Coordinates of N, CA and C in Angstrom, one line a residue:
Chain A
N23 N 109.4 121.6 124.3 CA 109.9 121.2 122.9 C 109.0 121.8 121.9
A24 N 109.5 122.8 121.2 CA 108.6 123.5 120.2 C 108.3 122.4 119.1
G25 N 107.1 122.7 118.5 CA 106.7 121.8 117.4 C 107.4 122.1 116.2
V26 N 106.9 121.5 115.1 CA 107.5 121.8 113.8 C 107.2 123.2 113.3
M27 N 108.1 123.9 113.0 CA 107.9 125.3 112.6 C 108.1 125.5 111.1
Q28 N 107.1 126.0 110.5 CA 107.1 126.4 109.1 C 107.0 127.8 108.9
N29 N 107.8 128.4 108.0 CA 107.6 129.8 107.6 C 108.1 130.0 106.2
P30 N 107.4 131.0 105.6 CA 106.4 131.8 106.1 C 105.0 131.1 106.2
R31 N 104.1 131.6 106.9 CA 102.7 131.0 106.9 C 102.0 131.2 105.6
H32 N 102.2 132.4 105.0 CA 101.6 132.7 103.7 C 102.7 133.3 102.9
L33 N 102.7 132.9 101.6 CA 103.8 133.4 100.7 C 103.1 133.7 99.4
V34 N 103.2 135.0 98.9 CA 102.7 135.4 97.6 C 103.8 135.7 96.7
R35 N 103.8 135.1 95.5 CA 104.8 135.2 94.5 C 104.1 135.5 93.2
R36 N 104.8 136.2 92.3 CA 104.4 136.4 90.9 C 105.0 135.3 90.1
R37 N 104.3 135.0 89.0 CA 104.8 134.0 88.1 C 106.3 134.3 87.7
G38 N 107.1 133.3 87.7 CA 108.5 133.4 87.4 C 109.4 133.7 88.5
Q39 N 108.9 134.0 89.7 CA 109.7 134.3 90.9 C 110.1 132.9 91.5
E40 N 110.9 133.0 92.5 CA 111.3 131.9 93.3 C 110.6 131.9 94.6
A41 N 110.2 130.7 95.1 CA 109.6 130.5 96.4 C 110.5 129.6 97.3
R42 N 110.8 130.1 98.5 CA 111.6 129.3 99.4 C 110.8 129.1 100.7
L43 N 110.5 127.8 100.9 CA 109.7 127.4 102.1 C 110.6 126.7 103.1
R44 N 110.5 127.2 104.4 CA 111.4 126.7 105.4 C 110.6 125.8 106.4
C45 N 111.4 124.8 106.9 CA 110.8 123.9 107.9 C 111.8 123.6 108.9
S46 N 111.6 124.0 110.2 CA 112.5 123.6 111.3 C 111.8 122.4 112.0
P47 N 112.4 121.2 111.9 CA 111.9 120.1 112.6 C 111.9 120.2 114.1
M48 N 111.2 119.3 114.8 CA 111.3 119.2 116.2 C 112.7 118.8 116.6
K49 N 113.1 119.3 117.8 CA 114.4 119.0 118.3 C 114.7 117.5 118.4
G50 N 115.8 117.1 117.8 CA 116.1 115.7 117.9 C 115.6 114.8 116.7
H51 N 114.8 115.5 115.9 CA 114.2 114.7 114.7 C 115.1 114.9 113.5
S52 N 115.4 113.7 112.9 CA 116.3 113.7 111.8 C 115.6 113.4 110.4
H53 N 114.3 113.1 110.5 CA 113.6 112.8 109.3 C 112.6 113.9 109.0
V54 N 112.6 114.4 107.7 CA 111.7 115.4 107.3 C 111.0 115.0 106.0
Y55 N 109.7 115.3 106.0 CA 108.9 115.0 104.8 C 108.2 116.3 104.4
W56 N 108.0 116.4 103.1 CA 107.3 117.5 102.5 C 106.1 117.0 101.7
Y57 N 104.9 117.6 101.9 CA 103.7 117.2 101.2 C 103.0 118.4 100.7
R58 N 102.3 118.3 99.6 CA 101.5 119.3 99.0 C 100.0 119.0 99.1
Q59 N 99.2 120.0 99.4 CA 97.8 119.8 99.5 C 97.0 120.8 98.8
L60 N 96.1 120.4 98.0 CA 95.1 121.3 97.3 C 93.8 121.3 98.1
P61 N 93.0 122.3 98.1 CA 91.7 122.3 98.8 C 90.9 121.1 98.6
E62 N 90.4 120.5 99.7 CA 89.5 119.3 99.6 C 90.2 118.1 99.0
E63 N 91.5 118.1 99.0 CA 92.3 117.0 98.6 C 93.2 116.4 99.7
G64 N 93.7 115.2 99.4 CA 94.7 114.7 100.4 C 96.1 115.2 100.3
L65 N 97.0 114.6 101.1 CA 98.4 115.0 101.0 C 99.1 114.3 99.9
K66 N 99.7 115.1 99.1 CA 100.5 114.5 98.0 C 102.0 114.5 98.4
F67 N 102.6 113.3 98.4 CA 104.0 113.2 98.8 C 104.9 113.9 97.8
M68 N 105.9 114.6 98.4 CA 106.8 115.3 97.5 C 108.2 114.7 97.7
V69 N 108.7 114.8 98.9 CA 110.1 114.4 99.2 C 110.3 114.0 100.6
Y70 N 111.2 113.0 100.8 CA 111.5 112.5 102.2 C 113.0 112.6 102.3
L71 N 113.5 113.3 103.4 CA 114.9 113.6 103.6 C 115.3 113.1 105.0
Q72 N 116.5 112.7 105.1 CA 117.2 112.6 106.4 C 118.4 113.5 106.4
K73 N 118.9 113.8 107.5 CA 120.0 114.8 107.6 C 121.0 114.6 106.4
E74 N 121.0 115.7 105.6 CA 122.0 115.8 104.5 C 121.7 114.8 103.4
N75 N 120.7 114.0 103.5 CA 120.4 113.0 102.4 C 119.0 113.1 101.9
I76 N 118.8 112.9 100.6 CA 117.4 112.8 100.1 C 117.2 111.3 100.0
I77 N 116.2 110.8 100.7 CA 115.8 109.4 100.7 C 114.9 109.0 99.5
D78 N 113.9 109.9 99.3 CA 112.9 109.6 98.2 C 112.4 111.0 97.7
E79 N 112.7 111.3 96.5 CA 112.2 112.5 95.9 C 111.2 112.2 94.7
S80 N 110.6 111.0 94.7 CA 109.8 110.6 93.6 C 108.6 111.4 93.4
G81 N 108.1 112.1 94.4 CA 106.9 112.9 94.3 C 107.1 114.3 93.9
M82 N 108.4 114.7 93.6 CA 108.7 116.0 93.3 C 109.1 116.2 91.9
P83 N 108.5 117.2 91.2 CA 108.8 117.4 89.8 C 110.3 117.6 89.6
K84 N 110.9 117.0 88.6 CA 112.3 117.1 88.4 C 112.8 118.5 88.1
E85 N 111.9 119.3 87.4 CA 112.3 120.6 87.0 C 111.7 121.6 88.1
R86 N 112.4 122.6 88.4 CA 112.0 123.8 89.2 C 112.0 123.5 90.7
F87 N 111.8 122.2 91.1 CA 111.7 121.9 92.5 C 113.0 121.3 93.0
S88 N 113.3 121.7 94.3 CA 114.5 121.1 94.9 C 114.2 121.2 96.4
A89 N 114.9 120.3 97.1 CA 114.8 120.3 98.6 C 116.1 119.9 99.2
E90 N 116.3 120.4 100.4 CA 117.5 120.1 101.1 C 117.2 120.0 102.6
F91 N 118.1 119.3 103.3 CA 118.0 119.3 104.8 C 119.4 119.2 105.3
P92 N 120.0 120.4 105.5 CA 121.5 120.4 105.8 C 121.7 119.9 107.2
K93 N 123.0 119.7 107.5 CA 123.4 119.3 108.8 C 123.0 120.3 109.9
E94 N 123.1 121.6 109.6 CA 122.6 122.6 110.5 C 121.6 123.4 109.8
G95 N 120.5 123.8 110.5 CA 119.5 124.7 109.9 C 118.3 124.0 109.4
P96 N 117.4 124.7 108.9 CA 116.1 124.1 108.5 C 116.1 123.4 107.2
S97 N 115.1 122.6 107.0 CA 114.9 122.1 105.6 C 114.3 123.1 104.7
I98 N 114.7 123.2 103.5 CA 114.2 124.2 102.5 C 113.6 123.4 101.4
L99 N 112.4 123.9 101.0 CA 111.8 123.4 99.7 C 111.8 124.7 98.8
R100 N 112.5 124.5 97.7 CA 112.7 125.6 96.8 C 111.9 125.4 95.5
I101 N 111.2 126.3 95.1 CA 110.4 126.3 93.8 C 110.9 127.4 92.9
Q102 N 111.5 127.1 91.8 CA 112.0 128.2 91.0 C 111.0 128.5 89.9
Q103 N 111.0 129.7 89.4 CA 110.1 130.1 88.3 C 108.6 129.6 88.5
V104 N 108.0 130.0 89.6 CA 106.7 129.5 90.0 C 105.7 129.8 88.9
V105 N 104.7 128.9 88.8 CA 103.6 129.1 87.9 C 102.3 129.0 88.8
R106 N 101.2 129.4 88.2 CA 99.9 129.4 89.0 C 99.6 128.0 89.6
G107 N 99.9 127.0 88.8 CA 99.6 125.6 89.3 C 100.4 125.2 90.5
D108 N 101.4 126.0 90.9 CA 102.1 125.7 92.1 C 101.4 126.2 93.4
S109 N 100.3 127.0 93.2 CA 99.6 127.5 94.3 C 99.0 126.3 95.1
A110 N 99.3 126.2 96.4 CA 98.8 125.1 97.2 C 99.3 125.3 98.6
A111 N 98.8 124.5 99.5 CA 99.4 124.4 100.9 C 100.5 123.4 100.9
Y112 N 101.7 123.8 101.4 CA 102.8 122.9 101.5 C 103.0 122.6 103.0
F113 N 103.0 121.3 103.3 CA 103.1 120.9 104.7 C 104.5 120.1 104.9
C114 N 105.1 120.4 106.0 CA 106.3 119.7 106.4 C 106.0 118.9 107.6
A115 N 106.6 117.7 107.7 CA 106.5 116.9 108.9 C 107.9 116.4 109.3
S116 N 108.0 116.2 110.6 CA 109.3 115.6 111.0 C 109.0 114.4 111.9
S117 N 110.0 113.5 112.0 CA 109.9 112.4 113.0 C 111.2 112.0 113.5
F118 N 111.2 111.3 114.6 CA 112.5 111.0 115.3 C 113.2 109.9 114.5
R119 N 112.5 108.9 114.1 CA 113.1 107.8 113.3 C 112.1 107.2 112.4
G120 N 111.3 108.0 111.8 CA 110.2 107.5 111.0 C 109.0 107.3 111.9
E121 N 108.0 106.6 111.4 CA 106.8 106.3 112.1 C 106.0 107.6 112.4
K122 N 105.7 107.9 113.6 CA 104.9 109.0 114.0 C 105.4 110.3 113.5
L123 N 104.5 111.0 112.6 CA 104.9 112.2 112.0 C 104.3 113.4 112.8
F124 N 105.1 114.5 113.0 CA 104.6 115.7 113.5 C 104.6 116.7 112.4
F125 N 103.4 117.4 112.2 CA 103.3 118.3 111.1 C 103.4 119.7 111.6
G126 N 103.9 120.6 110.7 CA 103.8 122.0 110.9 C 102.4 122.5 110.5
S127 N 102.3 123.8 110.6 CA 101.0 124.5 110.2 C 100.9 124.7 108.7
G128 N 101.9 124.5 108.0 CA 101.9 124.6 106.6 C 102.2 126.0 106.1
T129 N 102.6 126.1 104.8 CA 102.8 127.4 104.1 C 101.8 127.4 103.0
Q130 N 101.0 128.5 102.9 CA 100.1 128.6 101.8 C 100.8 129.5 100.8
L131 N 101.1 128.9 99.6 CA 101.7 129.6 98.5 C 100.6 130.0 97.5
S132 N 100.7 131.3 97.2 CA 99.8 131.9 96.2 C 100.6 132.5 95.1
V133 N 100.4 132.0 93.9 CA 101.1 132.6 92.7 C 100.1 133.4 91.9
L134 N 100.5 134.7 91.8 CA 99.7 135.6 91.0 C 100.0 135.7 89.6
Chain B
S15 N 98.8 99.3 89.7 CA 99.4 100.5 90.2 C 99.2 100.5 91.7
Q16 N 99.9 101.3 92.4 CA 99.8 101.4 93.9 C 98.7 102.5 94.2
K17 N 97.8 102.1 95.1 CA 96.8 103.0 95.5 C 96.5 102.9 97.0
I18 N 96.1 104.0 97.6 CA 95.5 104.1 98.9 C 94.2 104.7 98.8
E19 N 93.1 104.0 99.2 CA 91.8 104.5 99.0 C 91.0 104.6 100.3
Q20 N 90.4 105.7 100.6 CA 89.6 105.8 101.7 C 88.1 105.8 101.3
N21 N 87.3 105.2 102.1 CA 86.0 104.7 101.6 C 85.1 105.8 100.9
S22 N 85.1 107.0 101.5 CA 84.2 108.0 100.9 C 84.8 109.4 101.3
E23 N 84.4 110.3 100.5 CA 84.9 111.7 100.7 C 84.3 112.2 102.0
A24 N 83.1 111.9 102.2 CA 82.4 112.5 103.4 C 81.5 111.5 104.0
L25 N 81.4 111.6 105.4 CA 80.6 110.7 106.2 C 79.8 111.5 107.2
N26 N 78.5 111.4 107.2 CA 77.7 112.2 108.2 C 77.0 111.2 109.1
I27 N 77.2 111.4 110.4 CA 76.6 110.5 111.4 C 76.0 111.4 112.5
Q28 N 75.1 110.7 113.3 CA 74.5 111.4 114.4 C 75.3 111.2 115.7
E29 N 75.3 112.2 116.5 CA 76.1 112.2 117.8 C 75.7 110.9 118.5
G30 N 76.7 110.3 119.1 CA 76.5 109.1 119.9 C 76.7 107.8 119.2
K31 N 76.6 107.9 117.9 CA 76.8 106.7 117.0 C 78.3 106.4 116.8
T32 N 78.5 105.2 116.3 CA 79.9 104.9 116.0 C 80.2 105.2 114.5
A33 N 81.3 105.9 114.3 CA 81.8 106.2 112.9 C 82.8 105.2 112.5
T34 N 82.6 104.6 111.3 CA 83.6 103.7 110.8 C 84.1 104.1 109.5
L35 N 85.5 104.3 109.4 CA 86.1 104.8 108.2 C 87.0 103.7 107.7
T36 N 87.1 103.6 106.4 CA 87.9 102.5 105.8 C 89.0 103.0 105.0
C37 N 90.1 102.2 105.0 CA 91.3 102.5 104.2 C 91.7 101.2 103.5
N38 N 91.7 101.2 102.2 CA 92.1 100.1 101.4 C 93.4 100.4 100.6
Y39 N 94.2 99.5 100.5 CA 95.4 99.8 99.7 C 95.7 98.6 98.8
T40 N 96.4 98.9 97.7 CA 96.8 97.9 96.7 C 98.3 98.0 96.4
N41 N 98.9 96.9 96.2 CA 100.3 96.8 95.7 C 101.3 97.5 96.7
Y42 N 100.9 97.4 98.0 CA 101.8 97.9 99.0 C 101.9 96.7 100.1
S43 N 103.0 96.7 100.8 CA 103.1 95.7 101.9 C 103.6 96.5 103.1
P44 N 102.8 97.3 103.7 CA 103.3 98.2 104.8 C 103.6 97.5 106.0
A45 N 104.7 97.9 106.7 CA 105.1 97.3 108.0 C 104.2 97.9 109.1
Y46 N 103.6 99.1 108.8 CA 102.7 99.7 109.7 C 101.8 100.7 109.0
L47 N 100.7 101.0 109.7 CA 99.7 102.0 109.1 C 99.4 102.9 110.2
Q48 N 99.1 104.2 109.8 CA 98.7 105.2 110.8 C 97.4 105.9 110.4
W49 N 96.8 106.5 111.4 CA 95.7 107.4 111.2 C 95.9 108.8 111.8
Y50 N 95.5 109.8 111.0 CA 95.7 111.2 111.4 C 94.4 111.9 111.3
R51 N 94.3 113.0 112.1 CA 93.2 113.9 112.0 C 93.7 115.2 111.5
Q52 N 92.9 115.8 110.6 CA 93.2 117.1 110.1 C 92.0 118.1 110.2
D53 N 92.2 119.2 110.9 CA 91.2 120.2 110.9 C 91.5 121.3 109.9
P54 N 90.5 122.0 109.4 CA 90.7 123.0 108.3 C 91.8 124.0 108.7
G55 N 92.7 124.2 107.7 CA 93.7 125.2 107.9 C 94.9 124.8 108.8
R56 N 94.9 123.5 109.2 CA 95.9 123.0 110.1 C 96.6 121.8 109.5
G57 N 97.8 121.5 110.1 CA 98.4 120.2 109.7 C 97.8 119.0 110.4
P58 N 98.0 117.9 109.8 CA 97.4 116.6 110.4 C 98.1 116.4 111.7
V59 N 97.3 115.7 112.6 CA 97.8 115.3 113.9 C 97.7 113.8 114.1
F60 N 98.7 113.2 114.5 CA 98.8 111.7 114.7 C 97.8 111.3 115.7
L61 N 97.1 110.1 115.4 CA 96.2 109.5 116.3 C 96.7 108.1 116.8
L62 N 96.9 107.2 115.8 CA 97.2 105.8 116.2 C 98.1 105.2 115.1
L63 N 98.9 104.3 115.6 CA 99.8 103.5 114.7 C 99.5 102.0 115.0
I64 N 99.4 101.2 113.9 CA 99.2 99.8 114.1 C 100.1 99.1 113.2
R65 N 100.8 98.0 113.7 CA 101.8 97.3 112.9 C 101.2 96.1 112.3
E66 N 101.9 95.6 111.3 CA 101.4 94.5 110.5 C 101.1 93.2 111.3
N67 N 101.8 93.1 112.4 CA 101.5 91.9 113.2 C 100.5 92.1 114.3
E68 N 99.8 93.3 114.3 CA 98.8 93.6 115.3 C 97.5 93.6 114.6
K69 N 96.5 93.0 115.2 CA 95.1 93.0 114.6 C 94.3 94.2 114.9
E70 N 94.5 94.7 116.2 CA 93.7 95.8 116.7 C 94.4 96.6 117.7
K71 N 94.1 97.9 117.7 CA 94.7 98.9 118.6 C 93.6 99.8 119.1
R72 N 93.6 100.2 120.4 CA 92.6 101.0 120.9 C 93.3 102.2 121.7
K73 N 92.6 103.3 121.6 CA 93.0 104.5 122.4 C 91.7 105.3 122.7
E74 N 91.3 105.2 124.0 CA 90.1 105.9 124.4 C 88.9 105.5 123.5
R75 N 88.3 106.4 122.8 CA 87.1 106.1 122.0 C 87.5 105.6 120.6
L76 N 88.8 105.5 120.3 CA 89.3 105.2 119.0 C 89.7 103.7 118.9
K77 N 89.4 103.1 117.8 CA 89.9 101.7 117.6 C 90.3 101.5 116.1
V78 N 91.4 100.9 115.9 CA 91.9 100.6 114.6 C 92.1 99.2 114.4
T79 N 91.7 98.6 113.3 CA 92.1 97.3 112.9 C 92.9 97.3 111.6
F80 N 93.7 96.2 111.5 CA 94.6 96.1 110.3 C 94.5 94.7 109.8
D81 N 94.0 94.5 108.6 CA 94.0 93.1 108.0 C 94.9 93.1 106.8
T82 N 96.0 92.5 106.9 CA 97.0 92.5 105.8 C 96.6 91.6 104.7
T83 N 95.7 90.7 105.0 CA 95.2 89.8 103.9 C 94.2 90.5 103.0
L84 N 93.3 91.3 103.7 CA 92.3 92.1 102.9 C 93.0 93.4 102.4
K85 N 94.1 93.7 103.0 CA 94.8 95.0 102.7 C 93.9 96.1 103.0
Q86 N 93.4 96.1 104.3 CA 92.4 97.1 104.7 C 92.6 97.4 106.2
S87 N 92.4 98.7 106.5 CA 92.3 99.1 107.9 C 91.0 99.8 108.1
L88 N 90.4 99.5 109.3 CA 89.2 100.2 109.7 C 89.5 101.0 110.9
F89 N 88.9 102.2 110.9 CA 89.1 103.2 112.0 C 87.7 103.5 112.6
H90 N 87.5 103.3 113.9 CA 86.2 103.4 114.5 C 86.3 104.5 115.6
I91 N 85.3 105.4 115.6 CA 85.2 106.3 116.7 C 83.8 106.0 117.4
T92 N 83.9 105.6 118.6 CA 82.7 105.2 119.3 C 82.1 106.4 120.1
A93 N 80.8 106.4 120.3 CA 80.2 107.5 121.1 C 80.6 108.8 120.5
S94 N 80.4 109.0 119.2 CA 81.0 110.2 118.5 C 80.3 111.5 119.0
Q95 N 81.1 112.5 118.9 CA 80.7 113.9 119.4 C 80.9 114.9 118.2
P96 N 80.2 116.0 118.3 CA 80.4 117.0 117.2 C 81.9 117.4 117.1
A97 N 82.6 117.4 118.2 CA 84.0 117.8 118.2 C 84.9 116.8 117.5
D98 N 84.4 115.6 117.1 CA 85.1 114.7 116.3 C 85.1 115.0 114.8
S99 N 84.2 116.0 114.5 CA 84.1 116.4 113.1 C 85.5 116.9 112.6
A100 N 86.0 116.3 111.5 CA 87.3 116.6 111.0 C 87.5 115.7 109.8
T101 N 88.6 115.9 109.1 CA 89.0 114.9 108.1 C 90.0 114.0 108.6
Y102 N 89.8 112.7 108.4 CA 90.7 111.6 108.9 C 91.5 111.0 107.7
L103 N 92.8 110.9 107.9 CA 93.7 110.4 106.9 C 94.3 109.1 107.3
C104 N 94.4 108.2 106.4 CA 95.2 107.0 106.7 C 96.6 107.2 106.0
A105 N 97.6 106.6 106.6 CA 99.0 106.7 106.0 C 99.7 105.4 106.1
L106 N 100.4 105.1 105.1 CA 101.1 103.8 105.0 C 102.6 104.0 104.9
D107 N 103.3 103.1 105.6 CA 104.7 103.0 105.4 C 105.0 102.2 104.2
I108 N 105.6 102.8 103.2 CA 105.8 102.0 102.0 C 107.2 101.4 101.9
G109 N 107.9 101.6 103.1 CA 109.3 101.0 103.2 C 110.2 102.1 103.7
N110 N 111.1 101.7 104.6 CA 112.1 102.7 105.1 C 111.4 104.0 105.7
N111 N 110.2 103.8 106.3 CA 109.5 104.9 106.9 C 109.1 106.0 105.9
D112 N 109.0 105.6 104.7 CA 108.5 106.5 103.6 C 107.0 106.5 103.7
M113 N 106.4 107.6 104.0 CA 104.9 107.6 104.3 C 104.1 108.2 103.1
R114 N 103.0 107.4 102.8 CA 102.1 107.9 101.8 C 100.7 108.0 102.5
F115 N 99.9 109.0 102.0 CA 98.6 109.3 102.6 C 97.5 109.0 101.7
G116 N 96.3 108.6 102.2 CA 95.1 108.6 101.4 C 94.5 110.0 101.3
A117 N 93.4 110.0 100.5 CA 92.8 111.3 100.3 C 92.0 111.9 101.4
G118 N 91.7 111.0 102.4 CA 91.0 111.4 103.6 C 89.5 111.2 103.5
T119 N 88.8 111.1 104.6 CA 87.4 111.1 104.7 C 87.0 112.2 105.7
R120 N 86.1 113.1 105.2 CA 85.6 114.2 106.0 C 84.4 113.7 106.8
L121 N 84.6 113.7 108.1 CA 83.5 113.2 109.0 C 82.8 114.4 109.6
T122 N 81.5 114.3 109.6 CA 80.6 115.3 110.3 C 79.7 114.6 111.2
V123 N 79.8 115.0 112.5 CA 79.0 114.4 113.5 C 77.9 115.5 113.9
K124 N 76.7 115.2 113.7 CA 75.6 116.1 113.9 C 75.0 115.9 115.3
P125 N 74.7 117.1 116.0 CA 74.2 116.9 117.4 C 72.7 116.4 117.3

């Protein structure tokens, strides 16, 4: 059973471009979480999704950010019109029914 | 306001000693609490889960306690080794398996 797969591992964007971060959960997992982490800081919650539903998006800025977890395919975190402050590591985690989370290796987003 | 606080940013101890990390929270009533380990450049890895009706949980050299009255969890690593050096994160279920993390404590075990 492959682990949580995130891609790309590194993503470079210029200011104003769009960033699309992908997360394939572990097989059988229907819960997906997205967190953001800056160097030497903890994980900041962004959004919690279950298949086709957003359960909690209170940590995600209302503008420019969106997330989805369709019935088929990976979860996508989308950041439109990126700014330098969006530079960070973005981690995705999945779980079977909540509780124990399995994390991917993260996507390091750099905005030039 | 709701907070999850871990006792210190960094903890340095000598090999063989017991490391004790603290996680305090306010204005939450978690059904369970978890501890994760994170190494540089990697995603966190699950270590232990303890439920609100459990006082203590053990796994090999790891021990976790959970005091819902004090709103505190303690995480112990006994007979610490340099390989235990990492950042340790506590995480709370704030309801419906919605998970929030503390800022983490960076543990360094010196030989």
